[in-house]
Each structure stands twice: as C-alpha cells, then as structure tokens.
Short mmCIF file of C-alpha atoms and ligand atoms in Angstrom, two decimals:
data_model
loop_
_atom_site.label_atom_id
_atom_site.label_comp_id
_atom_site.label_asym_id
_atom_site.label_seq_id
_atom_site.Cartn_x
_atom_site.Cartn_y
_atom_site.Cartn_z
CA MET A 1 0.05 0.00 -0.01
CA GLU A 2 1.17 3.60 -0.81
CA LYS A 3 2.42 5.46 2.29
CA GLU A 4 0.21 8.32 3.25
CA PHE A 5 1.89 11.83 2.61
CA LYS A 6 3.01 13.54 5.60
CA SER A 7 3.88 17.17 6.16
CA GLY A 8 4.47 19.61 8.98
CA PHE A 9 6.37 22.33 10.71
CA VAL A 10 9.69 21.86 12.60
CA SER A 11 11.95 24.32 14.40
CA LEU A 12 15.61 24.10 15.22
CA VAL A 13 16.47 25.56 18.58
CA GLY A 14 19.81 25.63 20.54
CA ARG A 15 22.45 27.86 21.99
CA THR A 16 24.45 30.09 19.82
CA ASN A 17 27.18 28.46 17.68
CA VAL A 18 26.01 24.80 18.23
CA GLY A 19 25.68 24.26 14.50
CA LYS A 20 21.88 24.80 13.77
CA SER A 21 22.39 26.57 10.46
CA THR A 22 25.03 24.06 9.44
CA LEU A 23 22.52 21.35 10.13
CA LEU A 24 19.78 23.13 8.26
CA ASN A 25 21.84 23.53 5.11
CA ASN A 26 22.85 19.92 5.30
CA LEU A 27 19.22 18.81 5.56
CA VAL A 28 18.07 20.99 2.72
CA LYS A 29 21.21 20.48 0.55
CA GLU A 30 21.21 24.22 -0.19
CA GLN A 31 23.03 27.16 1.37
CA VAL A 32 19.98 28.55 3.02
CA ALA A 33 21.41 30.05 6.31
CA ILE A 34 24.81 31.51 6.70
CA THR A 35 27.13 30.01 9.14
CA ALA A 36 30.20 31.16 11.04
CA ASN A 37 32.64 30.23 13.76
CA LYS A 38 31.23 33.21 15.65
CA THR A 39 28.39 33.64 18.08
CA GLN A 40 25.02 35.17 17.13
CA THR A 41 25.24 34.53 13.45
CA THR A 42 21.61 33.90 12.68
CA ARG A 43 19.47 36.88 13.44
CA THR A 44 15.97 35.85 12.50
CA ALA A 45 13.81 32.81 11.70
CA ILE A 46 14.80 31.37 8.40
CA LYS A 47 12.34 28.94 6.72
CA ALA A 48 13.57 26.00 4.45
CA ILE A 49 11.51 23.39 2.73
CA ILE A 50 12.65 19.74 2.55
CA ASN A 51 10.97 17.66 -0.06
CA ASN A 52 11.11 13.89 0.31
CA LYS A 53 9.35 11.03 -1.40
CA ASN A 54 6.69 10.71 1.22
CA SER A 55 6.90 14.05 3.07
CA GLN A 56 7.34 17.71 2.99
CA ILE A 57 9.19 19.25 6.05
CA ILE A 58 8.97 22.90 6.65
CA ILE A 59 11.98 23.61 8.84
CA THR A 60 12.79 26.90 10.62
CA ASP A 61 16.31 27.83 11.70
CA THR A 62 16.35 30.31 14.70
CA PRO A 63 18.88 32.63 16.35
CA GLY A 64 20.90 30.87 18.94
CA ILE A 65 20.16 31.41 22.60
CA HIS A 66 22.61 33.75 24.45
CA LYS A 67 22.74 36.49 26.97
CA PRO A 68 20.89 39.41 25.47
CA LYS A 69 22.79 42.82 25.47
CA THR A 70 20.83 44.84 23.00
CA LYS A 71 17.31 45.34 21.52
CA LEU A 72 18.41 43.28 18.60
CA SER A 73 19.54 40.28 20.65
CA GLN A 74 16.48 40.30 22.78
CA THR A 75 14.36 40.26 19.58
CA MET A 76 16.47 37.31 18.32
CA ILE A 77 15.86 35.31 21.50
CA ASP A 78 12.18 36.09 21.47
CA THR A 79 12.04 34.81 17.94
CA ALA A 80 13.62 31.54 18.77
CA PHE A 81 11.24 30.90 21.79
CA THR A 82 8.19 32.01 19.82
CA MET A 83 8.86 29.56 17.11
CA LEU A 84 8.72 26.65 19.58
CA GLY A 85 4.87 27.41 20.00
CA GLU A 86 4.32 27.23 16.22
CA VAL A 87 5.59 23.81 15.24
CA ASP A 88 4.60 20.12 15.15
CA CYS A 89 7.97 19.07 16.48
CA ILE A 90 11.15 20.61 17.87
CA LEU A 91 14.79 19.76 17.04
CA PHE A 92 16.89 20.65 20.14
CA ILE A 93 20.60 20.91 19.18
CA ILE A 94 23.28 20.71 21.85
CA GLU A 95 27.01 20.32 21.61
CA ALA A 96 28.73 16.95 22.21
CA THR A 97 31.48 18.82 24.13
CA SER A 98 29.12 19.66 26.86
CA ASN A 99 29.40 17.48 30.03
CA GLU A 100 26.44 19.05 31.91
CA ILE A 101 23.35 21.03 31.18
CA GLY A 102 24.64 24.53 31.13
CA LYS A 103 22.51 27.74 31.96
CA GLY A 104 21.54 28.35 28.27
CA ASP A 105 20.54 24.67 27.60
CA ARG A 106 18.66 24.60 30.84
CA ARG A 107 16.58 27.69 29.72
CA ILE A 108 15.75 25.98 26.40
CA LEU A 109 14.98 22.61 28.07
CA ASP A 110 12.55 24.28 30.48
CA LYS A 111 10.66 25.91 27.39
CA ILE A 112 10.51 22.46 25.61
CA ILE A 113 9.20 20.82 28.82
CA GLU A 114 6.63 23.57 29.01
CA SER A 115 5.65 23.09 25.39
CA LYS A 116 5.05 19.33 25.84
CA LYS A 117 5.74 19.07 22.16
CA PRO A 118 7.59 16.02 20.48
CA CYS A 119 11.23 16.86 20.51
CA ILE A 120 14.25 15.14 18.89
CA LEU A 121 17.65 15.87 20.82
CA ILE A 122 20.46 16.32 18.37
CA ILE A 123 23.87 15.99 19.83
CA ASN A 124 26.06 17.84 17.37
CA LYS A 125 29.86 18.00 16.78
CA VAL A 126 30.55 14.38 17.74
CA ASP A 127 33.74 14.51 15.75
CA LEU A 128 35.09 16.60 18.72
CA VAL A 129 34.61 14.05 21.54
CA GLU A 130 35.19 10.37 22.68
CA LYS A 131 32.33 7.98 22.74
CA GLU A 132 32.29 7.65 26.50
CA SER A 133 31.61 11.28 27.18
CA LEU A 134 28.85 11.14 24.63
CA LEU A 135 27.10 8.26 26.48
CA ALA A 136 27.34 10.22 29.74
CA LEU A 137 25.78 13.27 28.10
CA ILE A 138 22.82 11.21 26.61
CA ASP A 139 22.23 9.83 30.17
CA ILE A 140 21.94 13.29 31.66
CA TYR A 141 19.48 14.51 29.04
CA ARG A 142 17.45 11.31 28.90
CA LYS A 143 16.40 11.98 32.61
CA GLU A 144 15.04 15.39 31.68
CA TYR A 145 12.45 14.85 28.94
CA ASP A 146 10.99 11.92 27.05
CA PHE A 147 12.69 12.81 23.78
CA SER A 148 11.27 11.09 20.71
CA SER A 149 14.79 10.23 19.80
CA ILE A 150 18.36 11.19 20.57
CA ILE A 151 20.65 11.49 17.57
CA PRO A 152 24.40 12.09 17.82
CA ILE A 153 25.60 13.69 14.51
CA SER A 154 28.24 15.72 12.97
CA ALA A 155 26.40 18.38 10.94
CA LEU A 156 29.59 19.12 8.95
CA ASN A 157 29.30 15.66 7.56
CA ASP A 158 26.29 14.11 5.79
CA ASP A 159 24.28 12.61 8.61
CA SER A 160 21.01 14.11 7.34
CA ASP A 161 19.02 10.90 6.39
CA VAL A 162 18.56 9.57 9.90
CA VAL A 163 17.40 13.00 11.13
CA ILE A 164 14.81 13.31 8.29
CA GLU A 165 13.54 9.70 8.99
CA GLU A 166 13.00 10.62 12.71
CA ILE A 167 11.22 13.83 11.80
CA GLU A 168 8.93 12.02 9.37
CA LYS A 169 7.83 9.72 12.21
CA LEU A 170 6.54 12.71 14.08
CA LEU A 171 4.59 14.45 11.36
CA PRO A 172 0.94 14.37 10.77
CA VAL A 173 -0.72 13.18 7.48
CA GLY A 174 -0.88 16.37 5.42
CA PRO A 175 -0.61 18.16 2.11
CA LYS A 176 2.34 19.63 0.19
CA TYR A 177 2.25 23.14 1.43
CA TYR A 178 4.99 24.52 -0.91
CA GLU A 179 5.94 23.91 -4.61
CA GLU A 180 8.96 21.55 -4.99
CA ASP A 181 11.28 24.21 -6.38
CA GLU A 182 10.77 26.58 -3.41
CA TYR A 183 13.40 25.74 -0.80
CA THR A 184 13.30 28.98 1.34
CA ASP A 185 11.12 31.93 2.20
CA GLN A 186 14.08 34.38 1.97
CA THR A 187 14.11 36.89 -1.07
CA SER A 188 17.09 37.11 -3.42
CA ARG A 189 17.88 40.37 -1.75
CA GLN A 190 17.90 38.80 1.69
CA LEU A 191 20.06 35.94 0.43
CA ALA A 192 22.49 38.45 -1.04
CA GLU A 193 22.56 40.54 2.24
CA GLU A 194 23.21 37.49 4.30
CA LYS A 195 25.99 36.19 1.91
CA ILE A 196 27.91 39.45 2.23
CA ARG A 197 27.42 39.51 6.01
CA GLU A 198 28.78 35.87 6.04
CA LYS A 199 31.99 37.04 4.43
CA ALA A 200 32.19 39.97 6.87
CA LEU A 201 32.01 37.47 9.76
CA LYS A 202 34.59 35.44 8.15
CA PHE A 203 37.23 38.04 7.46
CA LEU A 204 36.53 40.23 10.54
CA ASN A 205 37.39 39.68 14.27
CA ASP A 206 36.60 40.72 17.77
CA GLU A 207 33.50 42.84 18.20
CA VAL A 208 33.55 44.35 14.57
CA PRO A 209 31.40 41.59 12.85
CA HIS A 210 28.73 41.53 15.54
CA GLY A 211 28.04 45.21 14.87
CA VAL A 212 27.49 44.63 11.15
CA TYR A 213 24.38 44.51 9.08
CA VAL A 214 23.97 44.74 5.43
CA GLU A 215 21.43 46.40 3.21
CA VAL A 216 21.00 45.74 -0.44
CA GLU A 217 19.99 49.10 -2.09
CA LYS A 218 19.83 47.89 -5.71
CA PHE A 219 19.06 44.46 -7.14
CA VAL A 220 18.60 44.54 -10.85
CA ASP A 221 18.65 41.79 -13.50
CA ARG A 222 19.80 42.88 -16.90
CA LYS A 223 21.47 41.70 -20.12
CA THR A 224 25.09 42.66 -20.97
CA SER A 225 25.86 44.18 -24.43
CA LYS A 226 26.83 40.61 -25.32
CA GLY A 227 23.35 39.33 -24.32
CA GLU A 228 24.42 37.65 -21.06
CA ASP A 229 22.39 37.74 -18.04
CA ILE A 230 23.89 39.69 -15.11
CA ILE A 231 22.62 41.08 -11.75
CA ASP A 232 23.76 44.39 -10.53
CA ILE A 233 23.84 44.52 -6.83
CA ASP A 234 24.69 47.63 -4.72
CA ALA A 235 24.96 46.95 -1.00
CA ILE A 236 25.97 48.91 2.14
CA ILE A 237 27.69 47.31 5.14
CA TYR A 238 26.60 49.34 8.27
CA CYS A 239 28.83 49.20 11.25
CA LEU A 240 28.95 50.77 14.86
CA ARG A 241 32.05 53.05 14.67
CA GLU A 242 34.47 54.98 12.45
CA SER A 243 37.24 52.82 13.70
CA HIS A 244 35.15 49.60 12.58
CA LYS A 245 34.69 51.29 9.24
CA GLY A 246 38.42 51.62 8.82
CA ILE A 247 39.00 47.97 9.77
CA ILE A 248 36.32 46.76 7.28
CA ILE A 249 37.72 48.81 4.39
CA GLY A 250 41.36 47.75 5.32
CA LYS A 251 44.55 49.13 3.91
CA ALA A 252 43.90 50.55 0.46
CA GLY A 253 40.48 48.90 0.43
CA SER A 254 42.00 45.40 0.66
CA LYS A 255 39.65 43.93 3.31
CA LEU A 256 36.52 45.22 1.64
CA LYS A 257 37.72 43.86 -1.68
CA GLN A 258 38.27 40.38 -0.07
CA ILE A 259 34.72 40.44 1.52
CA SER A 260 33.05 41.52 -1.65
CA SER A 261 34.93 39.31 -4.11
CA CYS A 262 34.34 36.26 -1.93
CA ALA A 263 30.56 37.18 -1.66
CA ARG A 264 30.34 37.75 -5.44
CA MET A 265 31.74 34.33 -6.14
CA ASP A 266 29.30 32.64 -3.83
CA LEU A 267 26.33 34.60 -5.29
CA GLU A 268 27.19 33.81 -8.84
CA LYS A 269 27.08 30.13 -7.81
CA MET A 270 23.84 30.71 -5.95
CA PHE A 271 22.05 32.56 -8.75
CA GLY A 272 23.76 30.91 -11.58
CA VAL A 273 24.48 34.19 -13.40
CA LYS A 274 27.18 36.86 -13.39
CA ILE A 275 26.95 39.33 -10.54
CA ASN A 276 28.28 42.98 -10.64
CA LEU A 277 28.57 43.60 -6.89
CA LYS A 278 29.42 47.06 -5.42
CA VAL A 279 29.77 47.43 -1.66
CA TRP A 280 30.10 50.46 0.50
CA VAL A 281 30.73 50.90 4.21
CA LYS A 282 28.83 53.40 6.44
CA VAL A 283 28.51 54.04 10.21
CA LYS A 284 25.22 53.71 12.03
CA SER A 285 26.13 53.79 15.70
CA ASP A 286 22.85 52.80 17.45
CA TRP A 287 21.22 50.53 14.84
CA GLN A 288 21.10 47.56 17.38
CA GLU A 289 18.72 49.63 19.52
CA ASN A 290 16.63 50.96 16.53
CA GLU A 291 13.21 49.51 16.88
CA ASN A 292 11.88 50.40 13.40
CA LEU A 293 15.01 48.86 11.83
CA ILE A 294 14.83 45.72 13.95
CA ASN A 295 11.12 45.30 13.30
CA ARG A 296 11.59 45.75 9.58
CA LYS A 297 14.56 43.47 9.18
CA PHE A 298 14.69 40.97 12.05
CA LYS A 299 11.40 40.62 13.87
CA LEU A 300 9.29 37.57 13.31
CA LYS A 301 6.49 38.38 10.95
N1 GTP B 401 33.71 20.43 14.51
C1 GTP B 401 32.46 20.65 14.15
N2 GTP B 401 32.10 21.85 13.89
C2 GTP B 401 30.78 22.15 13.52
C3 GTP B 401 29.86 21.07 13.35
N3 GTP B 401 28.73 21.57 12.83
C4 GTP B 401 28.97 22.87 12.94
N4 GTP B 401 30.19 23.31 13.16
C5 GTP B 401 30.79 24.57 13.27
O1 GTP B 401 30.23 25.39 14.21
C6 GTP B 401 30.24 26.74 13.98
C7 GTP B 401 28.91 27.29 14.18
O2 GTP B 401 28.03 26.81 13.18
P1 GTP B 401 26.64 27.48 12.88
O3 GTP B 401 25.82 26.53 12.05
O4 GTP B 401 26.75 28.79 12.37
O5 GTP B 401 25.88 27.50 14.31
P2 GTP B 401 24.55 28.11 14.79
O6 GTP B 401 24.05 27.19 15.88
O7 GTP B 401 23.59 28.38 13.58
O8 GTP B 401 24.94 29.46 15.38
P3 GTP B 401 24.04 30.84 15.73
O9 GTP B 401 23.38 31.28 14.38
O10 GTP B 401 25.03 31.87 16.15
O11 GTP B 401 23.04 30.43 16.64
C8 GTP B 401 30.72 26.86 12.40
O12 GTP B 401 32.09 27.22 12.51
C9 GTP B 401 30.50 25.38 11.98
O13 GTP B 401 31.41 25.10 10.89
C10 GTP B 401 30.29 19.72 13.56
O14 GTP B 401 29.52 18.64 13.42
N5 GTP B 401 31.65 19.58 14.03
MG1 MG B 402 22.73 29.91 12.83
#
C-alpha cells in the first residue's frame, strides 16, 4: 500500500554556535542560512523546505540562545522561543562537548518541557569527543525529557537521512504546502545581504562583525551588451563606529575587496549568473537599538 503523505512544521533551537544553520543547510542540501565560527550569526527565523518522497518538512532555523545585551539580541531570542509554539515538532541541538546542562541549555530545556511537544535531541559535533563522554551526556539528558529520539551527529558531514527519518515519524498526514522548487522563504535580496554578512563574519574579528548589518540598495537583472544575464547589486555594510569602518575597508580597500569578491563568487554560484557587486561601508552607531529597523529586518513576521 502507498504510504500516506506527511507534512508539517519543525523548528531548530539551541544555544548560539552549536551548528543549527550548518545542520539546516545539510538537511536542505542548499546554502539557505549563513554559518560562521562566531556567536549570534543567525538573526531571524529562516524557513527552509525539505521535499522527500513521502513527506514535506517545513523547517525553521532560529537565532541561537545567548545572554541578550541589545534590543536586537532580545528580539532574536524572542523569535527563537516564539517559534517553539508554532511547530509540530522541535529539534533541540546541543554540543557533544558539553558534560552538563549549562545555563543556556537549561533555559531551552525548560521551554521545551513547558511546550510538551515532541522533541528530537540532536547532539552535534560528535567529531570533537570520545564515545564515553557522549554516552554520559545522553544519560544526563534522557532523565530530563521524554525525547522522541536522541541522535548524535556531525552536521559538517552528511548525517541528514537519519534526522529526516526521525522527523517524518513525528509529522501528521498532510498536504504539500509549498511547490517543490521553493526551498526557502528568503528573497534574493535577503540571500545576497546574508551572503555579504557571512563574508564579513569570516574576515573580521573581535566585536566588529557583531556590529555589522547589510542592506541591499539595488538588485537589478539585466543583459550585458553581449546578451548575457547579469545582476547588478549595490550593498551597504553598516557598522557601529568609524574605527570599525576603517577595519572593514582595510589598507587601500583590501579587506572590503576580499569580503566583496568572496561574496560575489558565492552569489554567482547561488544565482547561476554573473554578478556585478558594489559594496560601501557606512557607520550607524545605534542600529542595534533602533526599533524600526529591528522590526523591519529581524522581527518575526
Ligand atoms: N567540529 C564541528 N564543527 C561544526 C559542526 N557543525 C557545525 N560546526 C561549526 O560550528 C560553527 C557554528 O555553526 P553554525 O551553524 O553557524 O551555528 P549556529 O548554531 O547556527 O549559530 P547561531 O546562528 O549563532 O545560533 C561553525 O564554525 C561550523 O562550521 C560539527 O559537526 N563539527
Ligand atoms: Mg545559525
């Protein structure tokens, strides 16, 4: 007998930097969410759609839980916790390197317990630990909640099939909510902004990258004189201070060139056409406290 088609909504939740976005990209097999070896990389809920033979999974990446210091980071945390209420099942990601339930994980766990929702515990970064410590960690968490399953993985490698199988078990019978070629709810502009920010995170250090946001001012498809497709993108990297601006631009513009040419190469792969990318740097000192901007760009809609 044909299996009944299942579909539903799933949310990834976890502390910052545990590998949620890496796992999302791995599950969707597309670069939907940017990743970085820095905290607070994801700033808003990012939806992705996974199409399987017998199911469609609508999965949302969320900002990592951390101690909030600005209006922006408080909004990010609110987004992550709000998403827990809106899904059929939760994927709680923790790091294999933990040997106890830390403060952040405890906060998340309490919200999951409160939600009473089916939850899969994903223990990520198993490549960094010995098997014995992993078993001890599983034991600690098993006592806290009746997890539907506990899956140790390394999101950097391809461990996605087992995660998809476990999610499918928890989904209700349902329709295909999205067309098969739709894999994210982000617009091309948003994907471009995030890609530029990803390169800024990659090439900048200390507090500079955390104070950056990107605004695409122009995004125009056109034909070159030879008839080739090309997209003109003008973008601005906003930062918190004049000194940061100097660092982002670098000696004779070298750092900005590095950021923009790396972003351009990735965007050309992503969109499959030539990109003409121009990037400027401007200072906007208080943007992380600017409610209008936060509501427009980052708040859960
Ligand atoms: N060693 C190892 N590193 C990993 C693994 N998965 C992810 N990482 C790395 O962990 C860092 C953080 O990954 P992200 O996917 O950006 O983490 P995140 O949870 O989305 O972080 P936020 O968006 O800040 O909440 C990156 O440098 C990843 O390459 C893994 O399985 N093993
Ligand atoms: Mg992330």
